[in-house]
Amino acid sequence: MSQISINHDEVDIVIGALQLDLKSFMEEWRPVFSQFHLIIVKDPDLKGELEIPAGFNFNLYTKSDIDGVVGSSSNAISFSGYSCRYFGYLMSRKKYIICIDDDCIPARDSAGNFVDAVAQHITNLSTPATPFFFNTLYDPFCKGADFVRGYPFSLRSGVDCGLSCGLWLNLADLDAPTQALKPELRNTRYVDAVLTVPARTMMPVSGINIGFNRELVGPALLPAFRLAKEGNLRWETVEDIWTGMCVKVVCDQLRLGVKSGLPYVWRKERGDAIESLKKEWEGVKLMEDVVPFFQSLRLSTSAATAEDCLSEIAAGVKEQLAPTNPVFARAAETMVEWVKLWKRVQTQ
Amino acid sequence: MAGATVKPTPLLKDELDIVIPTIRNLDFLEMWRPFFEPYHLIIVQDGDPSKIIEVPEGFDYELYNRNDINRILGPKASCISFKDSACRCFGYMVSKKKYIYTIDDDCFVAKDPSGKDINALEQHIKNLLCPSTPHFFNTLYDPYREGADFVRGYPFSLREGVPTAVSHGLWLNIPDYDAPTQLVKPRERNTRYVDAVLTIPKGTIFPMCGMNLAFDRDLIGPAMYFGLMGDGQPIGRYDDMWAGWCTKVICDHLGLGVKTGLPYIWHSKASNPFVNLKKEYKGIFWQEEIIPFFQSVNLSKECTTVQHCYIELAKQVKDKLSQVDPYFTKLADAMVTWIEAWDELNPSGDDSAKPVNGTAK
């Protein structure tokens, strides 16, 4: 599907290593990953040496690197677990970042072809998005498609795409209660579409398979929303959902697009939904407050950069959500610290 | 949440009318026979009323030509277009059923990627009978479909969804492009089968195509007015667009859902792009004003029925769009006439007192 010629120098692939053995993950992705520069960040809580196969061009960051860079802010910002990837985003200087969870391997499309998820994300990010009016034939810039009758001509040049959200075959990104209720449920439906999520429409962004334009929205991908009993399975987190809503608000404010759909990755089975469910419902409960907050958020017209937007979002969180639960107060603080850290590191 | 077992889709043969506008014979129905024969058809014959429309044997139908429309509506017949498929909305008005499916007479049965014939009507019924989710986008598309569900992060309080008012289907082969695009890409065919149904989010409007469309007449019927097009009008090929914009705004206001995606039909005929250009030409400029108008429409809280919403919308069209062209004054008046005609043919007790959607949230 990719018609774009990719400048590999513009791309970093960030890998958050939550397990020591990266060999099978990287071997599966070798045809794709071997063409790019990789940033591998080891979960600072993980003890032991990472096993990385030969033949890749990468930089590795571990706890000592994180502590060295982050310094005094390390009290506010945790890079444990899934959040280790954000350190990778901080270190990157490339235009595009692609990030895929280390329990996902390449998928095959309905014709049995290998899906190059990186190429598809880059295509999504480097072609315009159309958030201001819905196109019923989905992505109009895709080969074989176009804008339909009734689509205003003034909106046909589209806007830049800030975020590309991919999907998952096999184990979809369902929450623990849903998966526990339907333990056999596997996603086998390959939906051959990319679409722009309309402006002002909120969505749950899964961190499992994403790409973004670091130059446009970089700081908005932040580690802020940490559950009290957050674990190393996606069922035990909602940090990416929070981050995704921040990114969507930023994109809506800055008139950028967010796309959803292709590419698919194949997500392997890991963990036990019922065990995760026994631990904690916190994330699921908190969404009831999080979603209405983001849906009603309005930023000032002077918020013209991602950093400005994040500061206003953090202020809103502190004022409206923090009184209801300490997790929100921490999130607001972390967001402020992160923006400072981002500015400091990015200008070095 | 979606059920674990796949229940058969009800036929609804006594609750659904199929509305077909035509000026020629209806041979295309032969291909649809396996799927359409159980249903009652409402045929709206446009153009010369003295022409006889041939309907294949075995179909149960009522047919209305222009003389019938004039006789039934009297002076109010002025709101029904002549020499344009927009006249189909007369069929919605005279129907007594809960659901409407409308299809163009150059649309045939498509095949899915496995080669199986697609029962478009069955899919539309499925879409209409299960809820929509306009308040928060589900990245796995329709969560109620077999094999799908709500994703992590989707609030449980929003998982009941809202009633579905409209099911907008798509087309393989000849895509629904405007004239300029047709002229630039005369050979482009839509060959991509996208296996998804999704709810168009609240606050987002879309270009609704009337070629393959189903809706709940009880929930949204009066909003499906296809405007003033064709003979004596400065514009054509914007009938379904206009109905779609009005319908979506009212659905958003009343808490109803609009779905798009499956089913596909096979669109066989590309209309002449030069003829289309002449019809659409003004619309291409006007839509630049119309879209911002619909995007910023605000209906008052007192509008709790479709008819009230529609009358209010007509007022706003007259106030704000008349400066674009006097056509919009005529259109606004016709919108009011349409509602009057609708209410006359559908006296209160069934349609007019639909309360604001009270689905639990």
XYZ file of C-alpha atoms in Angstrom:
709
model
C 0.000 0.000 0.000
C 2.991 2.277 0.517
C 3.558 4.645 -2.387
C 5.784 7.003 -0.481
C 9.546 6.695 -0.780
C 10.758 6.728 2.760
C 13.773 8.693 3.854
C 15.173 6.343 6.452
C 17.191 9.100 8.042
C 13.992 10.705 9.175
C 12.827 7.747 11.250
C 13.630 6.292 14.652
C 12.043 3.084 15.838
C 11.730 3.106 19.611
C 11.563 -0.178 21.462
C 10.571 -0.262 25.114
C 12.103 -3.452 26.462
C 9.947 -4.926 29.220
C 11.533 -8.333 28.870
C 15.197 -9.275 28.640
C 14.957 -11.541 25.631
C 14.388 -9.347 22.576
C 15.735 -11.945 20.145
C 12.510 -13.418 18.809
C 10.803 -10.002 18.638
C 13.657 -8.472 16.681
C 14.174 -11.476 14.422
C 10.504 -11.328 13.405
C 10.862 -7.658 12.578
C 14.359 -7.914 11.072
C 13.296 -7.326 7.432
C 11.846 -3.991 8.529
C 13.843 -2.909 11.575
C 17.216 -3.627 10.022
C 16.679 -0.690 7.648
C 16.299 1.879 10.387
C 17.998 3.326 13.407
C 16.587 1.896 16.627
C 16.385 3.380 20.092
C 16.066 0.608 22.656
C 15.169 1.611 26.187
C 15.376 -0.970 28.933
C 12.686 -0.791 31.620
C 14.672 0.636 34.570
C 13.034 -1.924 36.880
C 14.216 -4.844 34.785
C 17.243 -6.630 36.216
C 19.750 -8.339 33.963
C 21.224 -7.962 30.496
C 19.106 -7.455 27.393
C 19.580 -10.025 24.663
C 19.717 -8.183 21.345
C 20.574 -10.025 18.124
C 23.348 -8.789 15.835
C 22.868 -6.807 12.656
C 20.853 -3.858 13.950
C 21.815 -0.224 14.167
C 20.744 0.898 17.613
C 21.366 2.999 20.686
C 20.591 1.412 24.019
C 19.510 3.340 27.095
C 19.279 1.867 30.562
C 18.494 3.077 34.058
C 21.792 4.832 34.495
C 21.283 6.789 31.260
C 17.789 7.753 32.341
C 18.998 8.907 35.748
C 21.842 10.803 34.149
C 19.628 12.796 31.820
C 16.567 13.266 33.906
C 18.451 14.176 37.081
C 16.394 16.077 39.596
C 13.072 15.535 37.829
C 13.362 11.816 38.445
C 11.145 12.243 41.502
C 8.212 13.414 39.419
C 8.592 11.277 36.294
C 8.647 7.502 36.343
C 9.978 5.660 33.301
C 9.153 2.216 34.670
C 7.379 -0.426 32.658
C 5.712 0.767 29.469
C 6.802 4.334 30.231
C 10.429 3.520 29.430
C 9.655 4.221 25.768
C 9.053 7.896 26.490
C 12.712 8.222 27.351
C 13.395 6.983 23.849
C 11.154 9.697 22.422
C 13.055 12.237 24.505
C 16.392 11.094 23.107
C 15.338 10.997 19.475
C 16.109 13.803 17.036
C 14.250 12.347 14.094
C 11.090 13.598 12.431
C 9.106 10.357 12.729
C 8.994 7.868 15.560
C 7.427 4.436 15.316
C 6.848 2.369 18.435
C 5.550 -1.194 18.716
C 5.152 -3.260 21.896
C 7.703 -6.025 22.278
C 5.031 -8.746 22.305
C 3.878 -7.941 18.747
C 5.163 -9.452 15.527
C 4.416 -8.594 11.887
C 0.913 -9.455 10.715
C -0.201 -10.787 7.363
C -2.942 -9.136 5.348
C -5.966 -10.951 3.887
C -3.894 -12.025 0.881
C -1.223 -13.484 3.145
C 1.327 -10.737 2.499
C 3.759 -9.569 5.175
C 2.584 -6.239 6.578
C 5.354 -3.667 6.844
C 3.876 -1.732 9.727
C 6.660 0.846 9.733
C 6.159 1.724 6.083
C 2.412 2.069 6.595
C 2.847 4.348 9.625
C 5.213 6.531 7.644
C 2.763 6.655 4.749
C 0.029 7.675 7.179
C 2.236 10.349 8.727
C 3.508 11.783 5.473
C 0.179 12.053 3.669
C -2.452 14.607 4.640
C -5.174 13.973 7.184
C -8.752 15.196 6.782
C -10.204 15.925 10.232
C -12.711 18.614 9.257
C -15.146 16.594 7.193
C -15.713 12.866 7.022
C -14.876 11.035 3.789
C -17.055 7.965 3.405
C -14.419 6.249 1.262
C -11.965 6.614 4.157
C -8.444 7.812 3.235
C -8.836 9.853 0.049
C -5.096 9.931 -0.574
C -4.859 6.168 -0.809
C -4.403 4.674 -4.289
C -7.755 3.802 -5.826
C -9.702 6.176 -3.595
C -10.580 9.855 -3.570
C -12.868 12.392 -2.008
C -16.534 11.582 -2.568
C -19.251 13.775 -4.048
C -20.245 16.411 -1.523
C -16.796 16.849 -0.004
C -15.963 20.577 0.031
C -13.098 21.425 -2.290
C -11.543 23.892 0.128
C -10.911 21.033 2.560
C -9.316 18.665 0.061
C -5.710 19.599 0.653
C -5.993 18.294 4.189
C -3.648 19.011 7.090
C -0.479 17.412 8.459
C -0.864 14.155 10.299
C 0.508 14.170 13.843
C -0.323 10.654 15.002
C -0.895 7.291 13.339
C -2.709 4.654 15.409
C -2.402 1.089 14.188
C -4.456 -1.960 15.133
C -3.875 -5.577 16.227
C -4.817 -8.997 14.977
C -5.158 -11.957 17.313
C -5.127 -10.382 20.769
C -6.894 -7.057 20.325
C -6.389 -4.276 22.843
C -9.430 -4.981 24.967
C -9.610 -4.234 28.661
C -9.336 -6.991 31.265
C -13.061 -7.307 32.078
C -13.921 -7.675 28.383
C -11.204 -10.213 27.662
C -11.988 -12.118 30.860
C -15.650 -12.364 29.831
C -14.739 -13.536 26.340
C -11.485 -15.442 26.750
C -11.771 -16.978 23.269
C -12.250 -13.662 21.482
C -9.543 -13.000 18.918
C -9.523 -10.288 16.321
C -9.416 -11.929 12.919
C -10.964 -9.127 10.907
C -8.510 -7.270 8.675
C -10.139 -3.940 7.888
C -8.370 -2.502 4.873
C -8.718 1.177 5.716
C -7.031 4.178 7.238
C -9.253 7.012 8.296
C -8.806 10.370 9.945
C -10.510 10.619 13.324
C -12.600 13.796 13.068
C -11.615 16.974 14.903
C -13.020 17.215 18.424
C -13.828 13.508 18.475
C -12.045 11.747 21.310
C -10.767 8.205 21.091
C -8.798 5.650 23.123
C -5.305 5.603 21.614
C -3.557 2.324 22.245
C 0.216 2.595 22.671
C 0.778 -0.886 21.296
C 1.345 0.119 17.666
C 1.811 3.812 16.907
C 3.739 6.328 14.898
C 3.971 10.073 15.337
C 5.577 13.206 13.999
C 8.002 14.175 16.736
C 8.543 17.642 15.322
C 4.844 18.455 15.443
C 3.544 16.663 18.537
C 6.587 15.119 20.234
C 6.180 16.471 23.761
C 2.538 15.383 23.874
C 3.552 11.754 24.052
C 4.293 11.760 27.707
C 4.496 9.436 30.717
C 2.050 10.979 33.142
C -0.893 8.818 34.053
C 0.372 6.112 36.290
C -2.072 3.830 38.167
C -1.236 3.006 41.773
C -0.875 -0.674 40.927
C 0.305 -0.327 37.366
C 1.786 -3.495 35.966
C 3.661 -4.791 32.963
C 0.645 -5.979 31.038
C -1.467 -3.554 28.991
C -4.485 -4.758 30.984
C -2.910 -3.171 34.038
C -2.332 0.282 32.542
C -4.171 3.164 30.967
C -1.178 5.485 30.576
C -1.329 5.350 26.796
C -5.036 6.163 26.783
C -4.326 9.318 28.768
C -1.412 10.254 26.558
C -3.476 9.619 23.440
C -6.162 12.014 24.592
C -3.551 14.677 25.262
C -2.213 14.158 21.752
C -5.705 14.351 20.244
C -6.459 17.595 22.073
C -3.122 19.010 20.921
C -3.774 17.934 17.318
C -7.269 19.422 17.354
C -5.904 22.677 18.709
C -3.018 22.881 16.241
C -5.185 21.737 13.314
C -3.295 18.498 12.806
C -4.767 15.103 12.048
C -4.890 11.785 13.830
C -5.310 8.664 11.729
C -6.522 5.241 12.784
C -6.650 1.868 11.055
C -3.813 0.227 9.141
C -1.235 -1.035 9.867
C -2.037 -4.204 11.797
C 0.478 -6.054 13.932
C 0.015 -9.556 15.314
C -0.217 -9.409 19.077
C 0.873 -12.512 20.920
C -0.922 -13.917 23.898
C 0.591 -12.864 27.163
C -0.697 -12.811 30.693
C -4.099 -13.704 32.044
C -6.988 -11.262 31.897
C -8.640 -12.727 34.956
C -5.466 -12.378 37.028
C -5.154 -8.748 35.923
C -8.813 -8.224 36.727
C -8.356 -9.554 40.246
C -5.669 -6.969 40.873
C -7.361 -3.752 40.091
C -10.313 -2.018 38.396
C -8.809 1.373 38.894
C -8.021 2.206 35.303
C -11.455 1.201 34.094
C -13.160 3.313 36.768
C -11.006 6.350 36.146
C -11.952 6.477 32.466
C -15.412 7.604 33.535
C -13.881 10.879 34.693
C -11.050 11.122 32.197
C -13.157 10.963 29.059
C -15.689 13.719 29.906
C -12.812 15.923 31.036
C -10.991 15.674 27.714
C -14.193 15.943 25.707
C -15.061 19.256 27.300
C -11.550 20.690 27.366
C -11.139 23.947 25.486
C -7.717 25.493 25.133
C -7.057 29.184 24.719
C -6.441 30.547 21.241
C -2.919 31.553 22.281
C -1.861 27.902 22.775
C 0.085 27.575 19.548
C 2.613 24.833 20.305
C 2.357 21.350 21.758
C 4.164 22.571 24.894
C 1.667 25.434 25.388
C -1.220 23.032 24.968
C 0.195 20.583 27.482
C 0.672 23.305 30.076
C -2.970 24.295 29.706
C -4.128 20.686 29.831
C -2.088 20.131 32.992
C -3.649 23.216 34.567
C -7.090 21.907 33.677
C -6.294 18.504 35.177
C -5.034 20.118 38.373
C -8.135 22.257 38.708
C -10.868 19.857 37.696
C -9.663 16.293 38.198
C -6.991 16.477 40.889
C -9.488 17.106 43.718
C -11.162 13.759 42.965
C -8.143 11.439 43.004
C -4.419 11.788 43.761
C -3.534 9.984 40.520
C -4.722 13.077 38.658
C -2.737 15.450 40.855
C 0.379 13.407 40.132
C -0.426 13.347 36.438
C -0.712 17.133 36.324
C 2.619 17.557 38.140
C 4.329 15.034 35.913
C 3.070 16.765 32.807
C 4.545 20.061 33.933
C 7.872 18.405 34.790
C 7.913 16.584 31.471
C 7.417 19.748 29.427
C 10.350 21.335 31.276
C 12.450 18.247 30.714
C 11.535 18.079 27.035
C 12.465 21.694 26.470
C 15.777 21.265 28.288
C 16.792 18.081 26.512
C 15.592 19.041 23.056
C 17.528 22.283 23.040
C 20.817 20.572 23.949
C -21.325 -5.835 24.785
C -21.849 -7.961 21.697
C -23.462 -11.380 22.264
C -21.291 -14.470 22.038
C -23.631 -16.406 19.696
C -24.669 -15.207 16.264
C -28.427 -14.769 16.167
C -30.143 -14.781 12.775
C -31.098 -11.314 11.558
C -34.887 -10.819 11.541
C -36.374 -10.274 8.088
C -38.651 -7.419 9.231
C -40.654 -7.969 6.059
C -43.758 -6.292 7.504
C -41.816 -3.430 9.005
C -39.688 -2.287 6.113
C -40.491 -0.678 2.750
C -38.044 -0.484 -0.137
C -38.287 2.861 -1.938
C -37.024 3.046 -5.510
C -37.097 6.137 -7.721
C -37.110 5.375 -11.432
C -37.831 6.599 -14.928
C -37.271 3.303 -16.715
C -38.150 -0.319 -16.171
C -37.045 -2.142 -13.050
C -35.266 -5.182 -14.506
C -32.522 -4.682 -11.959
C -34.911 -6.142 -9.396
C -34.417 -9.607 -10.928
C -30.940 -9.745 -9.483
C -32.212 -8.633 -6.103
C -35.152 -11.025 -6.074
C -33.712 -13.484 -3.540
C -33.285 -10.633 -1.074
C -36.116 -8.218 -1.945
C -39.058 -10.428 -2.824
C -40.442 -10.702 0.734
C -40.723 -6.930 0.997
C -43.199 -4.305 -0.093
C -41.821 -1.843 -2.645
C -42.744 1.794 -3.072
C -41.856 2.912 -6.571
C -41.712 6.611 -7.230
C -41.890 7.208 -10.949
C -40.201 10.403 -12.005
C -40.544 12.127 -15.371
C -43.352 11.447 -17.842
C -46.316 9.978 -15.904
C -47.818 8.436 -19.045
C -44.885 6.065 -19.400
C -45.543 2.546 -18.091
C -42.926 1.210 -15.696
C -42.333 -2.534 -16.052
C -41.939 -4.261 -12.702
C -40.835 -7.920 -12.724
C -43.538 -10.373 -11.674
C -43.888 -11.500 -8.125
C -43.040 -8.239 -6.395
C -45.580 -6.577 -4.156
C -45.516 -2.857 -4.839
C -47.320 0.463 -4.984
C -46.325 2.953 -7.639
C -46.695 6.718 -7.650
C -46.150 8.925 -10.676
C -46.260 12.705 -10.845
C -50.025 12.777 -11.244
C -50.393 10.740 -8.052
C -48.012 13.023 -6.180
C -49.962 16.106 -7.307
C -53.268 14.471 -6.434
C -52.184 13.351 -2.979
C -50.342 16.486 -1.919
C -52.224 19.174 -3.824
C -50.343 22.479 -3.669
C -47.838 20.966 -1.280
C -46.572 18.820 -4.154
C -44.333 21.787 -4.965
C -41.842 20.509 -2.385
C -41.304 17.251 -4.290
C -38.679 17.543 -7.022
C -39.474 16.720 -10.613
C -37.004 15.208 -13.083
C -34.610 14.256 -10.313
C -34.280 11.159 -8.137
C -34.865 13.475 -5.182
C -38.542 12.666 -5.748
C -37.863 9.430 -3.875
C -38.555 11.154 -0.567
C -42.226 11.129 -1.487
C -41.972 7.395 -0.949
C -40.753 7.941 2.602
C -43.695 10.171 3.295
C -46.379 7.746 2.119
C -44.824 4.675 3.688
C -46.461 3.310 6.792
C -43.543 1.188 7.863
C -40.929 1.687 10.550
C -37.905 1.222 8.305
C -37.018 2.376 4.806
C -34.387 1.047 2.457
C -33.751 3.080 -0.656
C -31.642 1.974 -3.595
C -30.925 3.308 -7.072
C -31.995 1.319 -10.115
C -28.406 0.989 -11.374
C -27.229 -0.768 -8.217
C -26.758 -4.501 -8.224
C -25.773 -7.247 -5.821
C -22.051 -7.105 -5.010
C -19.830 -9.984 -3.967
C -17.733 -10.045 -0.825
C -14.034 -11.052 -0.986
C -14.986 -14.739 -0.602
C -17.165 -14.494 -3.730
C -20.441 -14.707 -1.869
C -23.379 -12.472 -2.868
C -23.924 -9.694 -0.370
C -27.386 -9.376 1.110
C -27.239 -5.627 1.521
C -30.663 -5.394 3.098
C -29.771 -7.869 5.809
C -26.672 -5.880 6.724
C -28.626 -2.625 6.852
C -31.141 -4.266 9.178
C -28.314 -5.475 11.413
C -26.887 -1.947 11.453
C -30.233 -0.382 12.346
C -31.137 -2.917 15.007
C -27.990 -2.548 17.016
C -26.812 0.623 18.754
C -24.466 3.319 17.542
C -21.593 4.868 19.472
C -21.331 8.534 18.485
C -19.946 9.846 21.767
C -16.533 8.222 21.717
C -14.701 6.641 18.815
C -14.071 2.892 18.964
C -10.873 2.051 17.130
C -12.145 -1.456 16.382
C -15.131 0.072 14.597
C -18.582 -1.373 15.370
C -18.197 -2.977 18.802
C -21.447 -4.916 18.481
C -20.361 -6.955 15.477
C -19.383 -10.577 15.993
C -15.693 -10.802 16.604
C -15.373 -7.213 17.826
C -15.874 -5.286 21.048
C -15.068 -2.037 22.790
C -11.342 -1.402 23.198
C -9.417 -0.721 26.382
C -10.085 2.806 27.567
C -13.672 2.938 26.310
C -15.796 4.081 29.271
C -18.309 1.499 30.407
C -20.975 4.155 30.860
C -20.942 4.742 27.084
C -21.105 1.092 26.051
C -24.883 0.872 25.752
C -24.752 3.185 22.809
C -27.695 5.083 21.322
C -30.408 4.012 18.865
C -29.308 3.900 15.247
C -31.317 6.127 12.945
C -29.394 5.779 9.672
C -27.351 3.077 7.959
C -25.283 4.433 5.073
C -23.936 1.762 2.731
C -21.123 2.018 0.194
C -20.461 0.997 -3.438
C -17.984 -1.134 -5.306
C -17.108 -0.468 -8.948
C -18.276 3.053 -9.941
C -17.509 5.274 -6.925
C -19.722 8.196 -5.969
C -17.455 10.972 -7.180
C -18.426 14.492 -8.155
C -18.138 15.606 -11.763
C -14.671 17.219 -11.584
C -13.211 14.065 -10.028
C -15.011 11.890 -12.596
C -13.539 13.983 -15.399
C -10.015 13.664 -14.008
C -10.293 9.973 -13.146
C -12.770 8.415 -15.563
C -11.365 4.916 -15.122
C -11.093 4.759 -11.363
C -13.107 1.961 -9.810
C -13.587 1.232 -6.161
C -12.225 -2.255 -5.647
C -11.432 -1.988 -1.953
C -13.757 -3.961 0.293
C -13.445 -2.396 3.731
C -14.926 -4.851 6.190
C -16.175 -2.314 8.699
C -19.260 -0.548 9.959
C -18.608 2.512 12.072
C -20.574 5.245 13.771
C -19.950 8.762 12.491
C -19.028 10.707 15.617
C -21.285 13.335 17.101
C -20.472 16.779 15.782
C -19.129 15.454 12.490
C -21.101 15.807 9.290
C -20.599 13.702 6.196
C -21.613 13.409 2.531
C -24.602 11.054 2.595
C -25.194 9.147 -0.631
C -28.771 8.031 -1.326
C -27.823 5.067 -3.558
C -27.762 2.444 -0.790
C -29.343 3.879 2.311
C -31.564 2.674 5.119
C -33.122 4.511 8.015
C -35.572 4.248 10.860
C -38.526 6.258 9.659
C -39.985 6.537 13.149
C -36.797 7.987 14.559
C -35.687 10.329 11.768
C -38.078 10.096 8.782
C -39.153 13.769 8.598
C -35.519 14.872 8.300
C -35.026 12.837 5.122
C -36.273 15.510 2.773
C -34.245 15.429 -0.415
C -34.713 19.080 -1.271
C -35.574 20.980 -4.440
C -33.636 19.628 -7.388
C -34.065 19.002 -11.081
C -36.651 20.722 -13.252
C -36.806 24.465 -12.674
C -34.108 24.352 -10.005
C -30.585 25.755 -10.247
C -28.973 22.641 -8.813
C -28.942 18.862 -8.940
C -27.057 15.955 -7.340
C -27.155 17.574 -3.925
C -30.440 16.038 -2.807
C -28.986 13.290 -0.683
C -26.219 15.572 0.519
C -28.762 18.072 1.807
C -30.816 15.363 3.500
C -27.665 13.933 5.054
C -26.492 17.229 6.533
C -29.929 17.993 7.989
C -30.315 14.456 9.259
C -26.915 14.338 10.937
C -27.389 17.642 12.718
C -30.766 16.507 14.012
C -29.469 13.064 14.997
C -26.679 14.740 16.958
C -29.211 16.967 18.684
C -31.582 14.124 19.561
C -28.901 11.633 20.592
C -29.334 9.242 17.644
C -26.642 7.451 15.700
C -25.599 7.325 12.059
C -23.526 4.429 10.752
C -21.512 4.103 7.575
C -19.612 1.304 5.886
C -21.034 -2.108 5.067
C -23.011 -3.162 3.125
C -21.571 -2.725 -0.343
C -23.646 -2.812 -3.500
C -22.276 -2.923 -7.048
C -22.774 0.399 -8.753
C -22.924 -0.302 -12.442
C -23.528 2.950 -14.216
C -21.382 6.044 -14.372
C -23.523 9.022 -15.217
C -22.287 11.507 -17.779
C -19.738 13.764 -16.075
C -20.520 16.774 -18.286
C -24.211 16.522 -17.476
C -23.252 16.107 -13.821
C -21.004 19.131 -13.905
C -23.835 21.334 -15.121
C -26.068 20.061 -12.327
C -23.486 20.272 -9.562
C -21.671 23.377 -10.612
C -23.448 25.800 -8.303
C -23.372 23.269 -5.500
C -19.599 23.115 -5.623
C -19.445 26.796 -4.723
C -22.420 26.793 -2.418
C -21.184 23.868 -0.338
C -18.301 26.060 0.833
C -20.922 28.139 2.655
C -23.327 25.333 3.433
C -20.804 23.182 5.281
C -19.751 25.866 7.805
C -23.445 26.622 8.281
C -24.246 23.034 9.241
C -21.106 22.700 11.329
C -22.193 25.607 13.482
C -25.936 24.951 13.658
C -27.386 25.084 17.140
C -30.866 23.772 17.755
C -32.646 24.954 20.860
C -33.350 22.573 23.747
C -37.075 23.002 23.142
C -36.752 21.100 19.868
C -37.508 17.610 21.062
C -39.076 16.109 17.943
C -37.658 15.691 14.468
C -40.313 17.986 13.034
C -39.522 20.775 15.511
C -35.831 20.438 14.798
C -36.473 20.511 11.074
C -38.663 23.623 11.188
C -36.052 25.370 13.302
C -33.390 24.323 10.834
C -35.488 25.689 7.973
C -35.656 29.061 9.743
C -31.909 29.128 10.129
C -31.419 28.152 6.483
C -33.598 31.089 5.478
C -31.817 33.486 7.832
C -28.268 32.510 7.082
C -28.116 30.971 3.610
C -30.462 33.236 1.660
C -27.597 35.667 1.221
C -25.735 32.941 -0.676
C -28.570 32.598 -3.190
C -32.334 33.178 -3.269
C -32.640 29.437 -3.925
C -32.186 28.887 -0.213
C -35.255 30.964 0.600
C -37.265 28.696 -1.688
C -35.622 25.649 -0.173
C -36.360 26.780 3.376
C -40.014 27.277 2.446
C -40.088 23.867 0.801
C -38.634 22.334 3.966
C -41.588 23.725 5.904
C -44.041 22.526 3.263
C -42.475 19.088 3.477
C -43.064 18.908 7.218
C -46.650 20.064 6.803
C -47.204 17.409 4.164
C -45.508 14.781 6.302
C -47.667 15.562 9.298
C -50.811 15.518 7.141
C -50.005 12.098 5.763
C -48.714 10.833 9.096
C -51.064 12.270 11.708
C -49.836 12.730 15.264
C -49.922 9.727 17.541
C -47.252 7.861 15.654
C -44.408 10.075 14.442
C -44.762 13.588 15.686
C -44.338 13.177 19.409
C -41.044 11.359 19.579
C -39.396 12.342 22.835
C -35.727 13.152 23.106
C -33.733 9.955 23.221
C -33.807 8.664 26.738
C -31.353 5.806 26.455
C -29.534 5.398 29.731
C -26.141 7.035 29.952
